[in-house]
Amino acid sequence: MSQVTREEIHQLAKTRSDELVQLVSNLIQIPSENPTGSQREVVDFVEKYLADAGIAFEEVGENPEFPCIVAKMGSDEGFSVILNGHLDVVPAGDRGQWNYDPFCGTVTDKQILGRGTSDMKAGVAGLLYAMKILKESGAQLKGNIRLHLVSDEESGGEFGSSWLCDHGYADGADACLIAEPTSSDNIEIGQKGGLTVVLKASGKSAHGSLGGFKGENAILKLAKILDKLPQLTTIEGHYKESQMHALHNSIMQAEKEIGEKGVGEVIRHVSANVGIIQGGTRPNMVPDYCEAIVDVRLPIGVDHKEIEDMLAKIVAESGEEGITYDLNWKSEGNYTDEDAVIVQTVKKNAEAQWGIEVIPAYQWASSDARDYRRVGIPTIQYGPSNTEGIHSYNENVDIEDVVNAGQIYVLSLCDMLGIE
């Protein structure tokens, strides 16, 4: 039997685009909120989809509340590509803020509506669709495709991608494509690392009527530290010459997406957000304890010591005693080289599909990509999305974006797995 061609597979994908749109809609209609809901129904739906497509799968993981689905097609020899996505979504929140049922999955003339359309059930649908198209085409893959679908990304990933990487499911892979939402003209090839800083101030209690004359107010102590905390943002990343092109792209992309002049520097610099302050017992008591929880994101190349040294400097400059802090590290900044096969292959096919320049860039947030990069796998993110509505209200995705992403996935897999 002659080998099916890349163009024949592309034509098959194009004729089945309505099926992809319907798959997105079906996924949206299954609530899979995390942490407030259950993942069971959406996992069962995907497992049936794979079974109906003739793709062998396995359900794995150590927490039955957050199962992982792994599947494989192709041979053990040759190039190995992981396709990753998450099935959980953030809670819909106040239904009164939505213009439509967040789990309607309504398909309009141009969009699909509902929670998870962009983050990231449209991307997941594209991955499933690409595997099904290749399976039905009878293509002989010179390598293999491994599917990793998880249900624990929105609550940190402990039982999802991190668990899969720690337990050998990513071993030997040559590339990983995560269908997380990006702009159509942007391939994420790196992201900032992160840590949580818990600042603590100890004081001495006294009657509130003696405030300023007796006791030590822990809240005021900590306020002096917080006032100097922006010094952390003066720390810059350390980029190699080969990364300067992507860095420049990233700064421009951030300013374009966020729409504020100068905000692109968030890519190059440490960011620090004081998210929670807790202190005091009653208004008529001088507080003897206060703490603040700070979300810190690290650009590529910034290590632990730079953060620790700056915090020590800030505390010393405050002149306050009784100040301590805990550092809870999540990850370092991580990246994939711009010339990696997965980057250039998706870039080529995305540019051909959209007819625009598609730029590799770094992201100011973080995702499961860090887990695959920490085990040495070149990893990118590229997926359909409208950024407005992600983790907010009235989430949606453009049908054109969904259809194009599905075809880009199919063609990129053909190229990496030797289908000409």
Tab-separated table of N, CA, C and O in Angstrom, residues 275-330:
chain	number	residue	atom	x	y	z
A	275	GLY	N	0.145	40.422	47.023
A	275	GLY	CA	-1.218	39.987	46.784
A	275	GLY	C	-2.072	39.879	48.030
A	275	GLY	O	-3.287	40.071	47.971
A	276	ILE	N	-1.456	39.577	49.173
A	276	ILE	CA	-2.211	39.383	50.417
A	276	ILE	C	-1.438	39.998	51.580
A	276	ILE	O	-0.219	39.790	51.690
A	277	ILE	N	-2.122	40.728	52.449
A	277	ILE	CA	-1.550	41.223	53.707
A	277	ILE	C	-2.469	40.784	54.838
A	277	ILE	O	-3.691	40.963	54.772
A	278	GLN	N	-1.880	40.212	55.870
A	278	GLN	CA	-2.647	39.771	57.033
A	278	GLN	C	-1.932	40.228	58.294
A	278	GLN	O	-0.742	39.972	58.460
A	279	GLY	N	-2.641	40.918	59.180
A	279	GLY	CA	-2.013	41.362	60.408
A	279	GLY	C	-3.010	41.977	61.366
A	279	GLY	O	-4.051	42.501	60.957
A	280	GLY	N	-2.703	41.908	62.631
A	280	GLY	CA	-3.561	42.506	63.643
A	280	GLY	C	-4.708	41.605	64.060
A	280	GLY	O	-5.073	40.659	63.357
A	281	THR	N	-5.252	41.926	65.249
A	281	THR	CA	-6.374	41.164	65.796
A	281	THR	C	-7.613	42.038	65.945
A	281	THR	O	-8.704	41.675	65.520
A	282	ARG	N	-7.428	43.228	66.547
A	282	ARG	CA	-8.527	44.170	66.736
A	282	ARG	C	-7.992	45.592	66.580
A	282	ARG	O	-6.800	45.843	66.806
A	283	PRO	N	-8.881	46.539	66.230
A	283	PRO	CA	-8.417	47.921	66.073
A	283	PRO	C	-7.842	48.524	67.346
A	283	PRO	O	-7.000	49.439	67.275
A	284	ASN	N	-8.282	48.026	68.512
A	284	ASN	CA	-7.809	48.622	69.763
A	284	ASN	C	-6.633	47.865	70.372
A	284	ASN	O	-6.365	47.966	71.564
A	285	MET	N	-5.915	47.099	69.513
A	285	MET	CA	-4.693	46.409	69.948
A	285	MET	C	-3.559	46.749	68.991
A	285	MET	O	-3.748	46.744	67.766
A	286	VAL	N	-2.381	47.077	69.551
A	286	VAL	CA	-1.194	47.235	68.712
A	286	VAL	C	-0.826	45.845	68.181
A	286	VAL	O	-0.597	44.927	68.973
A	287	PRO	N	-0.790	45.650	66.856
A	287	PRO	CA	-0.550	44.316	66.304
A	287	PRO	C	0.887	43.850	66.531
A	287	PRO	O	1.842	44.604	66.307
A	288	ASP	N	1.013	42.593	66.980
A	288	ASP	CA	2.356	42.060	67.210
A	288	ASP	C	2.809	41.123	66.094
A	288	ASP	O	3.890	40.529	66.168
A	289	TYR	N	1.981	40.980	65.035
A	289	TYR	CA	2.397	40.152	63.910
A	289	TYR	C	1.699	40.616	62.634
A	289	TYR	O	0.533	41.008	62.644
A	290	CYS	N	2.430	40.559	61.551
A	290	CYS	CA	1.880	40.878	60.236
A	290	CYS	C	2.678	40.100	59.181
A	290	CYS	O	3.891	39.913	59.331
A	291	GLU	N	1.996	39.659	58.144
A	291	GLU	CA	2.710	39.009	57.048
A	291	GLU	C	2.110	39.427	55.713
A	291	GLU	O	0.941	39.815	55.623
A	292	ALA	N	2.925	39.359	54.694
A	292	ALA	CA	2.493	39.673	53.333
A	292	ALA	C	2.966	38.562	52.417
A	292	ALA	O	4.086	38.059	52.546
A	293	ILE	N	2.096	38.189	51.477
A	293	ILE	CA	2.436	37.155	50.503
A	293	ILE	C	2.645	37.842	49.156
A	293	ILE	O	1.778	38.569	48.662
A	294	VAL	N	3.823	37.605	48.597
A	294	VAL	CA	4.242	38.316	47.388
A	294	VAL	C	4.507	37.311	46.266
A	294	VAL	O	5.267	36.353	46.444
A	295	ASP	N	3.865	37.541	45.139
A	295	ASP	CA	4.094	36.720	43.939
A	295	ASP	C	5.225	37.351	43.142
A	295	ASP	O	5.111	38.483	42.676
A	296	VAL	N	6.325	36.605	42.981
A	296	VAL	CA	7.501	37.121	42.276
A	296	VAL	C	7.749	36.268	41.035
A	296	VAL	O	7.748	35.041	41.116
A	297	ARG	N	7.944	36.913	39.891
A	297	ARG	CA	8.246	36.199	38.641
A	297	ARG	C	9.647	36.572	38.171
A	297	ARG	O	10.022	37.747	38.164
A	298	LEU	N	10.395	35.559	37.761
A	298	LEU	CA	11.806	35.726	37.432
A	298	LEU	C	12.043	35.595	35.939
A	298	LEU	O	11.686	34.573	35.334
A	299	PRO	N	12.665	36.596	35.311
A	299	PRO	CA	13.021	36.453	33.902
A	299	PRO	C	14.125	35.420	33.724
A	299	PRO	O	14.779	35.000	34.692
A	300	ILE	N	14.306	35.009	32.498
A	300	ILE	CA	15.319	33.999	32.184
A	300	ILE	C	16.691	34.459	32.669
A	300	ILE	O	17.088	35.607	32.477
A	301	GLY	N	17.400	33.552	33.327
A	301	GLY	CA	18.766	33.813	33.767
A	301	GLY	C	18.912	34.318	35.185
A	301	GLY	O	20.017	34.350	35.723
A	302	VAL	N	17.819	34.733	35.837
A	302	VAL	CA	17.886	35.220	37.220
A	302	VAL	C	17.853	34.012	38.153
A	302	VAL	O	16.974	33.152	38.044
A	303	ASP	N	18.806	33.956	39.088
A	303	ASP	CA	18.860	32.803	39.987
A	303	ASP	C	18.418	33.183	41.401
A	303	ASP	O	18.137	34.342	41.707
A	304	HIS	N	18.375	32.173	42.256
A	304	HIS	CA	17.906	32.355	43.632
A	304	HIS	C	18.699	33.428	44.371
A	304	HIS	O	18.134	34.245	45.095
A	305	LYS	N	20.014	33.404	44.187
A	305	LYS	CA	20.872	34.276	44.989
A	305	LYS	C	20.574	35.756	44.749
A	305	LYS	O	20.616	36.567	45.683
A	306	GLU	N	20.262	36.112	43.518
A	306	GLU	CA	19.965	37.511	43.233
A	306	GLU	C	18.738	37.984	44.006
A	306	GLU	O	18.706	39.111	44.508
A	307	ILE	N	17.732	37.137	44.088
A	307	ILE	CA	16.520	37.497	44.827
A	307	ILE	C	16.815	37.580	46.324
A	307	ILE	O	16.412	38.529	47.015
A	308	GLU	N	17.511	36.579	46.831
A	308	GLU	CA	17.826	36.548	48.259
A	308	GLU	C	18.692	37.736	48.668
A	308	GLU	O	18.477	38.345	49.726
A	309	ASP	N	19.668	38.080	47.838
A	309	ASP	CA	20.544	39.221	48.148
A	309	ASP	C	19.757	40.530	48.176
A	309	ASP	O	19.981	41.388	49.039
A	310	MET	N	18.819	40.689	47.239
A	310	MET	CA	18.043	41.918	47.192
A	310	MET	C	17.098	42.011	48.394
A	310	MET	O	16.940	43.088	49.001
A	311	LEU	N	16.488	40.907	48.782
A	311	LEU	CA	15.618	40.922	49.948
A	311	LEU	C	16.402	41.265	51.209
A	311	LEU	O	15.938	42.037	52.061
A	312	ALA	N	17.606	40.696	51.342
A	312	ALA	CA	18.444	40.993	52.500
A	312	ALA	C	18.793	42.480	52.539
A	312	ALA	O	18.790	43.112	53.607
A	313	LYS	N	19.063	43.059	51.369
A	313	LYS	CA	19.387	44.487	51.270
A	313	LYS	C	18.186	45.341	51.682
A	313	LYS	O	18.326	46.326	52.424
A	314	ILE	N	17.001	44.981	51.222
A	314	ILE	CA	15.796	45.735	51.546
A	314	ILE	C	15.534	45.712	53.048
A	314	ILE	O	15.208	46.748	53.664
A	315	VAL	N	15.668	44.546	53.664
A	315	VAL	CA	15.445	44.428	55.108
A	315	VAL	C	16.475	45.256	55.875
A	315	VAL	O	16.142	45.970	56.828
A	316	ALA	N	17.740	45.189	55.446
A	316	ALA	CA	18.798	45.936	56.130
A	316	ALA	C	18.556	47.435	56.028
A	316	ALA	O	18.721	48.178	57.009
A	317	GLU	N	18.137	47.899	54.845
A	317	GLU	CA	17.911	49.328	54.643
A	317	GLU	C	16.722	49.850	55.445
A	317	GLU	O	16.646	51.039	55.768
A	318	SER	N	15.784	48.973	55.769
A	318	SER	CA	14.610	49.411	56.527
A	318	SER	C	14.962	49.775	57.962
A	318	SER	O	14.257	50.555	58.611
A	319	GLY	N	16.057	49.174	58.475
A	319	GLY	CA	16.463	49.421	59.855
A	319	GLY	C	15.569	48.751	60.884
A	319	GLY	O	15.707	48.985	62.092
A	320	GLU	N	14.650	47.908	60.440
A	320	GLU	CA	13.707	47.250	61.345
A	320	GLU	C	14.226	45.887	61.797
A	320	GLU	O	14.804	45.142	61.008
A	321	GLU	N	13.993	45.582	63.070
A	321	GLU	CA	14.295	44.250	63.577
A	321	GLU	C	13.002	43.427	63.587
A	321	GLU	O	11.905	43.959	63.513
A	322	GLY	N	13.168	42.108	63.677
A	322	GLY	CA	11.998	41.238	63.729
A	322	GLY	C	11.373	40.979	62.377
A	322	GLY	O	10.195	40.607	62.293
A	323	ILE	N	12.147	41.166	61.293
A	323	ILE	CA	11.655	40.896	59.940
A	323	ILE	C	12.286	39.603	59.437
A	323	ILE	O	13.508	39.455	59.433
A	324	THR	N	11.467	38.662	59.015
A	324	THR	CA	11.958	37.417	58.414
A	324	THR	C	11.161	37.153	57.134
A	324	THR	O	10.159	37.816	56.860
A	325	TYR	N	11.612	36.170	56.361
A	325	TYR	CA	10.859	35.817	55.148
A	325	TYR	C	11.150	34.378	54.757
A	325	TYR	O	12.209	33.815	55.050
A	326	ASP	N	10.152	33.777	54.130
A	326	ASP	CA	10.283	32.436	53.561
A	326	ASP	C	10.186	32.545	52.050
A	326	ASP	O	9.387	33.332	51.511
A	327	LEU	N	10.998	31.741	51.358
A	327	LEU	CA	10.981	31.716	49.899
A	327	LEU	C	10.507	30.338	49.440
A	327	LEU	O	11.140	29.329	49.733
A	328	ASN	N	9.398	30.306	48.729
A	328	ASN	CA	8.856	29.051	48.215
A	328	ASN	C	9.027	29.047	46.700
A	328	ASN	O	8.257	29.661	45.962
A	329	TRP	N	10.070	28.339	46.238
A	329	TRP	CA	10.436	28.378	44.829
A	329	TRP	C	9.547	27.464	44.005
A	329	TRP	O	9.280	26.329	44.376
A	330	LYS	N	9.107	27.953	42.844
A	330	LYS	CA	8.319	27.157	41.916
A	330	LYS	C	9.171	26.685	40.741
A	330	LYS	O	9.214	25.505	40.435
